[in-house]
Amino acid sequence: MLLLLAAVVADPPTLRALPWLHEAGVPVVDVAAAAACDDEACGGEGALARPSASELAYLIYTSGSTGTPKGVSCHHAGAVHTLPDLNERFEFGPA
């Protein structure tokens, strides 16, 4: 069984500009409020709990080599290892 979860994750200016997001039928996470929520203020668990490396980060839907649509599961460990490489390769930084 595949469990799909959805949420809108946005910053305060986006949430103010798009008030209908709260009516989209999915949870809305204000990143500024979540970042300000420490473990003590949130009853022992942060608003954005840290996932384990083996938990699903995202799905990529592709036709694959067979032409049959399928979903490819990408876990947090893969994403975490990919990001530093992309930052270095494309020279991403504060500027």
PDB file as gemmi writes it, atoms N, CA and C in Angstrom:
CRYST1    1.000    1.000    1.000  90.00  90.00  90.00 P 1                      
ATOM      1  N   MET A   1       0.837  -1.169   0.000  1.00  0.00           N  
ATOM      2  CA  MET A   1       0.000   0.000   0.000  1.00  0.00           C  
ATOM      3  C   MET A   1       0.889   1.242   0.000  1.00  0.00           C  
ATOM      4  N   LEU A   2       0.597   2.179  -0.860  1.00  0.00           N  
ATOM      5  CA  LEU A   2       1.350   3.424  -0.947  1.00  0.00           C  
ATOM      6  C   LEU A   2       0.564   4.510  -0.241  1.00  0.00           C  
ATOM      7  N   LEU A   3       1.180   5.161   0.711  1.00  0.00           N  
ATOM      8  CA  LEU A   3       0.558   6.238   1.450  1.00  0.00           C  
ATOM      9  C   LEU A   3       1.066   7.552   0.878  1.00  0.00           C  
ATOM     10  N   LEU A   4       0.167   8.366   0.385  1.00  0.00           N  
ATOM     11  CA  LEU A   4       0.539   9.658  -0.166  1.00  0.00           C  
ATOM     12  C   LEU A   4       0.121  10.752   0.799  1.00  0.00           C  
ATOM     13  N   LEU A   5       1.040  11.613   1.127  1.00  0.00           N  
ATOM     14  CA  LEU A   5       0.769  12.741   1.995  1.00  0.00           C  
ATOM     15  C   LEU A   5       1.005  14.014   1.212  1.00  0.00           C  
ATOM     16  N   ALA A   6       0.217  15.032   1.492  1.00  0.00           N  
ATOM     17  CA  ALA A   6       0.387  16.303   0.799  1.00  0.00           C  
ATOM     18  C   ALA A   6       0.247  17.437   1.800  1.00  0.00           C  
ATOM     19  N   ALA A   7       0.965  18.499   1.556  1.00  0.00           N  
ATOM     20  CA  ALA A   7       0.858  19.705   2.367  1.00  0.00           C  
ATOM     21  C   ALA A   7       1.365  20.871   1.540  1.00  0.00           C  
ATOM     22  N   VAL A   8       0.894  22.041   1.880  1.00  0.00           N  
ATOM     23  CA  VAL A   8       1.410  23.272   1.289  1.00  0.00           C  
ATOM     24  C   VAL A   8       2.424  23.818   2.280  1.00  0.00           C  
ATOM     25  N   VAL A   9       3.651  24.039   1.825  1.00  0.00           N  
ATOM     26  CA  VAL A   9       4.709  24.604   2.664  1.00  0.00           C  
ATOM     27  C   VAL A   9       5.088  25.936   2.029  1.00  0.00           C  
ATOM     28  N   ALA A  10       4.865  27.025   2.772  1.00  0.00           N  
ATOM     29  CA  ALA A  10       5.081  28.348   2.180  1.00  0.00           C  
ATOM     30  C   ALA A  10       5.548  29.340   3.240  1.00  0.00           C  
ATOM     31  N   ASP A  11       6.124  30.433   2.758  1.00  0.00           N  
ATOM     32  CA  ASP A  11       6.556  31.502   3.654  1.00  0.00           C  
ATOM     33  C   ASP A  11       5.384  32.465   3.881  1.00  0.00           C  
ATOM     34  N   PRO A  12       5.471  33.327   4.910  1.00  0.00           N  
ATOM     35  CA  PRO A  12       4.364  34.232   5.228  1.00  0.00           C  
ATOM     36  C   PRO A  12       3.915  35.136   4.070  1.00  0.00           C  
ATOM     37  N   PRO A  13       4.829  35.739   3.275  1.00  0.00           N  
ATOM     38  CA  PRO A  13       4.344  36.574   2.172  1.00  0.00           C  
ATOM     39  C   PRO A  13       3.492  35.784   1.153  1.00  0.00           C  
ATOM     40  N   THR A  14       3.886  34.553   0.902  1.00  0.00           N  
ATOM     41  CA  THR A  14       3.104  33.726  -0.028  1.00  0.00           C  
ATOM     42  C   THR A  14       1.744  33.412   0.564  1.00  0.00           C  
ATOM     43  N   LEU A  15       1.705  33.071   1.836  1.00  0.00           N  
ATOM     44  CA  LEU A  15       0.431  32.759   2.481  1.00  0.00           C  
ATOM     45  C   LEU A  15      -0.493  33.973   2.507  1.00  0.00           C  
ATOM     46  N   ARG A  16       0.077  35.175   2.688  1.00  0.00           N  
ATOM     47  CA  ARG A  16      -0.747  36.395   2.664  1.00  0.00           C  
ATOM     48  C   ARG A  16      -1.250  36.676   1.254  1.00  0.00           C  
ATOM     49  N   ALA A  17      -0.413  36.443   0.254  1.00  0.00           N  
ATOM     50  CA  ALA A  17      -0.790  36.730  -1.134  1.00  0.00           C  
ATOM     51  C   ALA A  17      -1.793  35.720  -1.685  1.00  0.00           C  
ATOM     52  N   LEU A  18      -1.795  34.518  -1.135  1.00  0.00           N  
ATOM     53  CA  LEU A  18      -2.664  33.453  -1.641  1.00  0.00           C  
ATOM     54  C   LEU A  18      -3.511  32.873  -0.508  1.00  0.00           C  
ATOM     55  N   PRO A  19      -4.471  33.639   0.010  1.00  0.00           N  
ATOM     56  CA  PRO A  19      -5.242  33.168   1.157  1.00  0.00           C  
ATOM     57  C   PRO A  19      -6.040  31.898   0.878  1.00  0.00           C  
ATOM     58  N   TRP A  20      -6.318  31.622  -0.364  1.00  0.00           N  
ATOM     59  CA  TRP A  20      -7.084  30.417  -0.717  1.00  0.00           C  
ATOM     60  C   TRP A  20      -6.310  29.129  -0.425  1.00  0.00           C  
ATOM     61  N   LEU A  21      -4.998  29.220  -0.185  1.00  0.00           N  
ATOM     62  CA  LEU A  21      -4.223  28.018   0.124  1.00  0.00           C  
ATOM     63  C   LEU A  21      -4.776  27.294   1.355  1.00  0.00           C  
ATOM     64  N   HIS A  22      -5.323  28.072   2.299  1.00  0.00           N  
ATOM     65  CA  HIS A  22      -5.880  27.463   3.512  1.00  0.00           C  
ATOM     66  C   HIS A  22      -7.154  26.676   3.218  1.00  0.00           C  
ATOM     67  N   GLU A  23      -7.736  26.898   2.046  1.00  0.00           N  
ATOM     68  CA  GLU A  23      -8.966  26.203   1.667  1.00  0.00           C  
ATOM     69  C   GLU A  23      -8.696  25.080   0.662  1.00  0.00           C  
ATOM     70  N   ALA A  24      -7.426  24.747   0.429  1.00  0.00           N  
ATOM     71  CA  ALA A  24      -7.068  23.762  -0.592  1.00  0.00           C  
ATOM     72  C   ALA A  24      -7.344  22.326  -0.157  1.00  0.00           C  
ATOM     73  N   GLY A  25      -7.691  22.139   1.105  1.00  0.00           N  
ATOM     74  CA  GLY A  25      -7.992  20.792   1.576  1.00  0.00           C  
ATOM     75  C   GLY A  25      -6.780  19.985   2.019  1.00  0.00           C  
ATOM     76  N   VAL A  26      -5.643  20.641   2.165  1.00  0.00           N  
ATOM     77  CA  VAL A  26      -4.436  19.978   2.662  1.00  0.00           C  
ATOM     78  C   VAL A  26      -3.858  20.840   3.781  1.00  0.00           C  
ATOM     79  N   PRO A  27      -3.051  20.249   4.655  1.00  0.00           N  
ATOM     80  CA  PRO A  27      -2.432  21.057   5.723  1.00  0.00           C  
ATOM     81  C   PRO A  27      -1.548  22.156   5.145  1.00  0.00           C  
ATOM     82  N   VAL A  28      -1.526  23.290   5.819  1.00  0.00           N  
ATOM     83  CA  VAL A  28      -0.685  24.420   5.424  1.00  0.00           C  
ATOM     84  C   VAL A  28       0.364  24.621   6.508  1.00  0.00           C  
ATOM     85  N   VAL A  29       1.639  24.638   6.108  1.00  0.00           N  
ATOM     86  CA  VAL A  29       2.749  24.836   7.044  1.00  0.00           C  
ATOM     87  C   VAL A  29       3.393  26.179   6.741  1.00  0.00           C  
ATOM     88  N   ASP A  30       3.362  27.071   7.716  1.00  0.00           N  
ATOM     89  CA  ASP A  30       4.036  28.364   7.627  1.00  0.00           C  
ATOM     90  C   ASP A  30       5.486  28.132   8.053  1.00  0.00           C  
ATOM     91  N   VAL A  31       6.430  28.257   7.130  1.00  0.00           N  
ATOM     92  CA  VAL A  31       7.816  27.915   7.447  1.00  0.00           C  
ATOM     93  C   VAL A  31       8.408  28.815   8.522  1.00  0.00           C  
ATOM     94  N   ALA A  32       7.967  30.060   8.601  1.00  0.00           N  
ATOM     95  CA  ALA A  32       8.502  30.957   9.634  1.00  0.00           C  
ATOM     96  C   ALA A  32       8.031  30.504  11.007  1.00  0.00           C  
ATOM     97  N   ALA A  33       6.768  30.127  11.123  1.00  0.00           N  
ATOM     98  CA  ALA A  33       6.241  29.650  12.405  1.00  0.00           C  
ATOM     99  C   ALA A  33       6.882  28.326  12.780  1.00  0.00           C  
ATOM    100  N   ALA A  34       7.077  27.457  11.803  1.00  0.00           N  
ATOM    101  CA  ALA A  34       7.686  26.158  12.072  1.00  0.00           C  
ATOM    102  C   ALA A  34       9.131  26.316  12.520  1.00  0.00           C  
ATOM    103  N   ALA A  35       9.858  27.261  11.914  1.00  0.00           N  
ATOM    104  CA  ALA A  35      11.259  27.469  12.273  1.00  0.00           C  
ATOM    105  C   ALA A  35      11.379  28.040  13.687  1.00  0.00           C  
ATOM    106  N   ALA A  36      10.384  28.818  14.111  1.00  0.00           N  
ATOM    107  CA  ALA A  36      10.417  29.428  15.433  1.00  0.00           C  
ATOM    108  C   ALA A  36       9.984  28.469  16.529  1.00  0.00           C  
ATOM    109  N   CYS A  37       9.454  27.324  16.143  1.00  0.00           N  
ATOM    110  CA  CYS A  37       8.920  26.357  17.103  1.00  0.00           C  
ATOM    111  C   CYS A  37      10.037  25.431  17.566  1.00  0.00           C  
ATOM    112  N   ASP A  38      10.490  25.635  18.805  1.00  0.00           N  
ATOM    113  CA  ASP A  38      11.514  24.730  19.334  1.00  0.00           C  
ATOM    114  C   ASP A  38      10.832  23.568  20.047  1.00  0.00           C  
ATOM    115  N   ASP A  39      11.617  22.597  20.453  1.00  0.00           N  
ATOM    116  CA  ASP A  39      11.056  21.399  21.076  1.00  0.00           C  
ATOM    117  C   ASP A  39      10.237  21.715  22.328  1.00  0.00           C  
ATOM    118  N   GLU A  40      10.708  22.649  23.143  1.00  0.00           N  
ATOM    119  CA  GLU A  40       9.992  22.954  24.381  1.00  0.00           C  
ATOM    120  C   GLU A  40       8.656  23.635  24.073  1.00  0.00           C  
ATOM    121  N   ALA A  41       8.671  24.589  23.136  1.00  0.00           N  
ATOM    122  CA  ALA A  41       7.450  25.322  22.800  1.00  0.00           C  
ATOM    123  C   ALA A  41       6.428  24.446  22.094  1.00  0.00           C  
ATOM    124  N   CYS A  42       6.874  23.382  21.485  1.00  0.00           N  
ATOM    125  CA  CYS A  42       5.974  22.520  20.724  1.00  0.00           C  
ATOM    126  C   CYS A  42       5.657  21.224  21.462  1.00  0.00           C  
ATOM    127  N   GLY A  43       5.818  21.226  22.747  1.00  0.00           N  
ATOM    128  CA  GLY A  43       5.461  20.053  23.521  1.00  0.00           C  
ATOM    129  C   GLY A  43       6.366  18.861  23.305  1.00  0.00           C  
ATOM    130  N   GLY A  44       7.643  19.107  23.031  1.00  0.00           N  
ATOM    131  CA  GLY A  44       8.590  18.005  22.910  1.00  0.00           C  
ATOM    132  C   GLY A  44       8.830  17.539  21.495  1.00  0.00           C  
ATOM    133  N   GLU A  45       8.056  18.041  20.556  1.00  0.00           N  
ATOM    134  CA  GLU A  45       8.294  17.633  19.168  1.00  0.00           C  
ATOM    135  C   GLU A  45       8.177  18.853  18.272  1.00  0.00           C  
ATOM    136  N   GLY A  46       9.215  19.152  17.511  1.00  0.00           N  
ATOM    137  CA  GLY A  46       9.213  20.315  16.640  1.00  0.00           C  
ATOM    138  C   GLY A  46       8.118  20.241  15.597  1.00  0.00           C  
ATOM    139  N   ALA A  47       7.687  21.403  15.103  1.00  0.00           N  
ATOM    140  CA  ALA A  47       6.620  21.447  14.102  1.00  0.00           C  
ATOM    141  C   ALA A  47       7.047  20.725  12.830  1.00  0.00           C  
ATOM    142  N   LEU A  48       8.320  20.809  12.511  1.00  0.00           N  
ATOM    143  CA  LEU A  48       8.847  20.094  11.343  1.00  0.00           C  
ATOM    144  C   LEU A  48       9.808  19.038  11.871  1.00  0.00           C  
ATOM    145  N   ALA A  49       9.278  17.897  12.206  1.00  0.00           N  
ATOM    146  CA  ALA A  49      10.095  16.824  12.757  1.00  0.00           C  
ATOM    147  C   ALA A  49      11.150  16.381  11.753  1.00  0.00           C  
ATOM    148  N   ARG A  50      12.323  16.067  12.222  1.00  0.00           N  
ATOM    149  CA  ARG A  50      13.418  15.624  11.362  1.00  0.00           C  
ATOM    150  C   ARG A  50      13.153  14.194  10.914  1.00  0.00           C  
ATOM    151  N   PRO A  51      13.054  13.980   9.598  1.00  0.00           N  
ATOM    152  CA  PRO A  51      12.790  12.620   9.105  1.00  0.00           C  
ATOM    153  C   PRO A  51      14.043  11.756   9.182  1.00  0.00           C  
ATOM    154  N   SER A  52      13.832  10.468   9.171  1.00  0.00           N  
ATOM    155  CA  SER A  52      14.986   9.568   9.126  1.00  0.00           C  
ATOM    156  C   SER A  52      15.458   9.481   7.674  1.00  0.00           C  
ATOM    157  N   ALA A  53      16.686   9.042   7.489  1.00  0.00           N  
ATOM    158  CA  ALA A  53      17.276   8.946   6.151  1.00  0.00           C  
ATOM    159  C   ALA A  53      16.502   7.986   5.251  1.00  0.00           C  
ATOM    160  N   SER A  54      15.835   6.999   5.844  1.00  0.00           N  
ATOM    161  CA  SER A  54      15.132   6.010   5.030  1.00  0.00           C  
ATOM    162  C   SER A  54      13.710   6.420   4.678  1.00  0.00           C  
ATOM    163  N   GLU A  55      13.221   7.544   5.227  1.00  0.00           N  
ATOM    164  CA  GLU A  55      11.860   7.974   4.921  1.00  0.00           C  
ATOM    165  C   GLU A  55      11.790   8.625   3.543  1.00  0.00           C  
ATOM    166  N   LEU A  56      10.644   8.503   2.926  1.00  0.00           N  
ATOM    167  CA  LEU A  56      10.412   9.044   1.594  1.00  0.00           C  
ATOM    168  C   LEU A  56      10.500  10.564   1.603  1.00  0.00           C  
ATOM    169  N   ALA A  57      11.274  11.128   0.688  1.00  0.00           N  
ATOM    170  CA  ALA A  57      11.379  12.574   0.544  1.00  0.00           C  
ATOM    171  C   ALA A  57      10.460  13.063  -0.576  1.00  0.00           C  
ATOM    172  N   TYR A  58      10.479  12.376  -1.708  1.00  0.00           N  
ATOM    173  CA  TYR A  58       9.625  12.756  -2.834  1.00  0.00           C  
ATOM    174  C   TYR A  58       9.544  11.598  -3.817  1.00  0.00           C  
ATOM    175  N   LEU A  59       8.585  11.710  -4.731  1.00  0.00           N  
ATOM    176  CA  LEU A  59       8.411  10.733  -5.801  1.00  0.00           C  
ATOM    177  C   LEU A  59       8.632  11.424  -7.130  1.00  0.00           C  
ATOM    178  N   ILE A  60       9.245  10.724  -8.042  1.00  0.00           N  
ATOM    179  CA  ILE A  60       9.369  11.205  -9.423  1.00  0.00           C  
ATOM    180  C   ILE A  60       8.565  10.245 -10.276  1.00  0.00           C  
ATOM    181  N   TYR A  61       7.640  10.779 -11.039  1.00  0.00           N  
ATOM    182  CA  TYR A  61       6.866   9.930 -11.938  1.00  0.00           C  
ATOM    183  C   TYR A  61       7.504   9.971 -13.312  1.00  0.00           C  
ATOM    184  N   THR A  62       7.716   8.813 -13.882  1.00  0.00           N  
ATOM    185  CA  THR A  62       8.421   8.687 -15.143  1.00  0.00           C  
ATOM    186  C   THR A  62       7.809   7.565 -15.969  1.00  0.00           C  
ATOM    187  N   SER A  63       8.012   7.620 -17.263  1.00  0.00           N  
ATOM    188  CA  SER A  63       7.524   6.533 -18.117  1.00  0.00           C  
ATOM    189  C   SER A  63       8.519   5.385 -18.142  1.00  0.00           C  
ATOM    190  N   GLY A  64       9.740   5.649 -17.714  1.00  0.00           N  
ATOM    191  CA  GLY A  64      10.750   4.594 -17.706  1.00  0.00           C  
ATOM    192  C   GLY A  64      11.087   4.129 -19.112  1.00  0.00           C  
ATOM    193  N   SER A  65      11.844   3.071 -19.216  1.00  0.00           N  
ATOM    194  CA  SER A  65      12.266   2.572 -20.530  1.00  0.00           C  
ATOM    195  C   SER A  65      11.170   1.774 -21.213  1.00  0.00           C  
ATOM    196  N   THR A  66      10.157   1.347 -20.438  1.00  0.00           N  
ATOM    197  CA  THR A  66       9.084   0.532 -21.013  1.00  0.00           C  
ATOM    198  C   THR A  66       7.953   1.371 -21.565  1.00  0.00           C  
ATOM    199  N   GLY A  67       7.901   2.654 -21.202  1.00  0.00           N  
ATOM    200  CA  GLY A  67       6.793   3.499 -21.617  1.00  0.00           C  
ATOM    201  C   GLY A  67       5.616   3.413 -20.669  1.00  0.00           C  
ATOM    202  N   THR A  68       5.698   2.549 -19.672  1.00  0.00           N  
ATOM    203  CA  THR A  68       4.637   2.407 -18.681  1.00  0.00           C  
ATOM    204  C   THR A  68       4.918   3.349 -17.508  1.00  0.00           C  
ATOM    205  N   PRO A  69       3.965   4.234 -17.178  1.00  0.00           N  
ATOM    206  CA  PRO A  69       4.205   5.157 -16.063  1.00  0.00           C  
ATOM    207  C   PRO A  69       4.479   4.423 -14.758  1.00  0.00           C  
ATOM    208  N   LYS A  70       5.417   4.972 -14.010  1.00  0.00           N  
ATOM    209  CA  LYS A  70       5.733   4.402 -12.705  1.00  0.00           C  
ATOM    210  C   LYS A  70       6.303   5.505 -11.824  1.00  0.00           C  
ATOM    211  N   GLY A  71       6.258   5.279 -10.519  1.00  0.00           N  
ATOM    212  CA  GLY A  71       6.816   6.232  -9.573  1.00  0.00           C  
ATOM    213  C   GLY A  71       8.135   5.718  -9.039  1.00  0.00           C  
ATOM    214  N   VAL A  72       9.099   6.596  -8.935  1.00  0.00           N  
ATOM    215  CA  VAL A  72      10.400   6.250  -8.375  1.00  0.00           C  
ATOM    216  C   VAL A  72      10.502   6.939  -7.018  1.00  0.00           C  
ATOM    217  N   SER A  73      10.710   6.149  -5.970  1.00  0.00           N  
ATOM    218  CA  SER A  73      10.809   6.683  -4.613  1.00  0.00           C  
ATOM    219  C   SER A  73      12.212   7.217  -4.356  1.00  0.00           C  
ATOM    220  N   CYS A  74      12.288   8.432  -3.864  1.00  0.00           N  
ATOM    221  CA  CYS A  74      13.572   9.038  -3.507  1.00  0.00           C  
ATOM    222  C   CYS A  74      13.535   9.341  -2.010  1.00  0.00           C  
ATOM    223  N   HIS A  75      14.485   8.785  -1.290  1.00  0.00           N  
ATOM    224  CA  HIS A  75      14.516   8.928   0.151  1.00  0.00           C  
ATOM    225  C   HIS A  75      15.419  10.077   0.574  1.00  0.00           C  
ATOM    226  N   HIS A  76      15.289  10.497   1.811  1.00  0.00           N  
ATOM    227  CA  HIS A  76      16.049  11.645   2.308  1.00  0.00           C  
ATOM    228  C   HIS A  76      17.556  11.452   2.190  1.00  0.00           C  
ATOM    229  N   ALA A  77      18.048  10.244   2.394  1.00  0.00           N  
ATOM    230  CA  ALA A  77      19.492  10.013   2.328  1.00  0.00           C  
ATOM    231  C   ALA A  77      20.036  10.378   0.952  1.00  0.00           C  
ATOM    232  N   GLY A  78      19.340   9.994  -0.096  1.00  0.00           N  
ATOM    233  CA  GLY A  78      19.787  10.307  -1.450  1.00  0.00           C  
ATOM    234  C   GLY A  78      19.776  11.794  -1.710  1.00  0.00           C  
ATOM    235  N   ALA A  79      18.720  12.468  -1.271  1.00  0.00           N  
ATOM    236  CA  ALA A  79      18.629  13.913  -1.476  1.00  0.00           C  
ATOM    237  C   ALA A  79      19.731  14.643  -0.718  1.00  0.00           C  
ATOM    238  N   VAL A  80      19.978  14.220   0.522  1.00  0.00           N  
ATOM    239  CA  VAL A  80      21.014  14.868   1.337  1.00  0.00           C  
ATOM    240  C   VAL A  80      22.390  14.705   0.698  1.00  0.00           C  
ATOM    241  N   HIS A  81      22.651  13.572   0.099  1.00  0.00           N  
ATOM    242  CA  HIS A  81      23.955  13.349  -0.533  1.00  0.00           C  
ATOM    243  C   HIS A  81      24.067  14.079  -1.872  1.00  0.00           C  
ATOM    244  N   THR A  82      22.952  14.324  -2.528  1.00  0.00           N  
ATOM    245  CA  THR A  82      22.954  14.998  -3.827  1.00  0.00           C  
ATOM    246  C   THR A  82      23.139  16.508  -3.689  1.00  0.00           C  
ATOM    247  N   LEU A  83      22.550  17.118  -2.675  1.00  0.00           N  
ATOM    248  CA  LEU A  83      22.569  18.576  -2.547  1.00  0.00           C  
ATOM    249  C   LEU A  83      23.969  19.178  -2.452  1.00  0.00           C  
ATOM    250  N   PRO A  84      24.881  18.654  -1.647  1.00  0.00           N  
ATOM    251  CA  PRO A  84      26.224  19.246  -1.628  1.00  0.00           C  
ATOM    252  C   PRO A  84      26.920  19.169  -2.989  1.00  0.00           C  
ATOM    253  N   ASP A  85      26.706  18.097  -3.714  1.00  0.00           N  
ATOM    254  CA  ASP A  85      27.296  17.967  -5.042  1.00  0.00           C  
ATOM    255  C   ASP A  85      26.750  19.040  -5.978  1.00  0.00           C  
ATOM    256  N   LEU A  86      25.435  19.249  -5.957  1.00  0.00           N  
ATOM    257  CA  LEU A  86      24.830  20.280  -6.808  1.00  0.00           C  
ATOM    258  C   LEU A  86      25.308  21.671  -6.409  1.00  0.00           C  
ATOM    259  N   ASN A  87      25.406  21.926  -5.101  1.00  0.00           N  
ATOM    260  CA  ASN A  87      25.897  23.226  -4.640  1.00  0.00           C  
ATOM    261  C   ASN A  87      27.299  23.515  -5.159  1.00  0.00           C  
ATOM    262  N   GLU A  88      28.159  22.512  -5.109  1.00  0.00           N  
ATOM    263  CA  GLU A  88      29.534  22.691  -5.585  1.00  0.00           C  
ATOM    264  C   GLU A  88      29.582  22.809  -7.100  1.00  0.00           C  
ATOM    265  N   ARG A  89      28.884  21.929  -7.787  1.00  0.00           N  
ATOM    266  CA  ARG A  89      28.925  21.900  -9.239  1.00  0.00           C  
ATOM    267  C   ARG A  89      28.419  23.191  -9.867  1.00  0.00           C  
ATOM    268  N   PHE A  90      27.336  23.755  -9.309  1.00  0.00           N  
ATOM    269  CA  PHE A  90      26.759  24.969  -9.879  1.00  0.00           C  
ATOM    270  C   PHE A  90      27.125  26.213  -9.091  1.00  0.00           C  
ATOM    271  N   GLU A  91      28.070  26.076  -8.153  1.00  0.00           N  
ATOM    272  CA  GLU A  91      28.584  27.183  -7.368  1.00  0.00           C  
ATOM    273  C   GLU A  91      27.483  27.975  -6.664  1.00  0.00           C  
ATOM    274  N   PHE A  92      26.516  27.228  -6.060  1.00  0.00           N  
ATOM    275  CA  PHE A  92      25.483  27.883  -5.271  1.00  0.00           C  
ATOM    276  C   PHE A  92      26.093  28.344  -3.965  1.00  0.00           C  
ATOM    277  N   GLY A  93      25.672  29.488  -3.509  1.00  0.00           N  
ATOM    278  CA  GLY A  93      26.159  30.006  -2.248  1.00  0.00           C  
ATOM    279  C   GLY A  93      25.308  31.176  -1.816  1.00  0.00           C  
ATOM    280  N   PRO A  94      25.724  31.850  -0.766  1.00  0.00           N  
ATOM    281  CA  PRO A  94      24.923  32.972  -0.263  1.00  0.00           C  
ATOM    282  C   PRO A  94      24.698  34.077  -1.297  1.00  0.00           C  
ATOM    283  N   ALA A  95      25.645  34.276  -2.204  1.00  0.00           N  
ATOM    284  CA  ALA A  95      25.485  35.331  -3.205  1.00  0.00           C  
ATOM    285  C   ALA A  95      24.544  34.896  -4.300  1.00  0.00           C  
TER     286      ALA A  95                                                      
END                                                                             
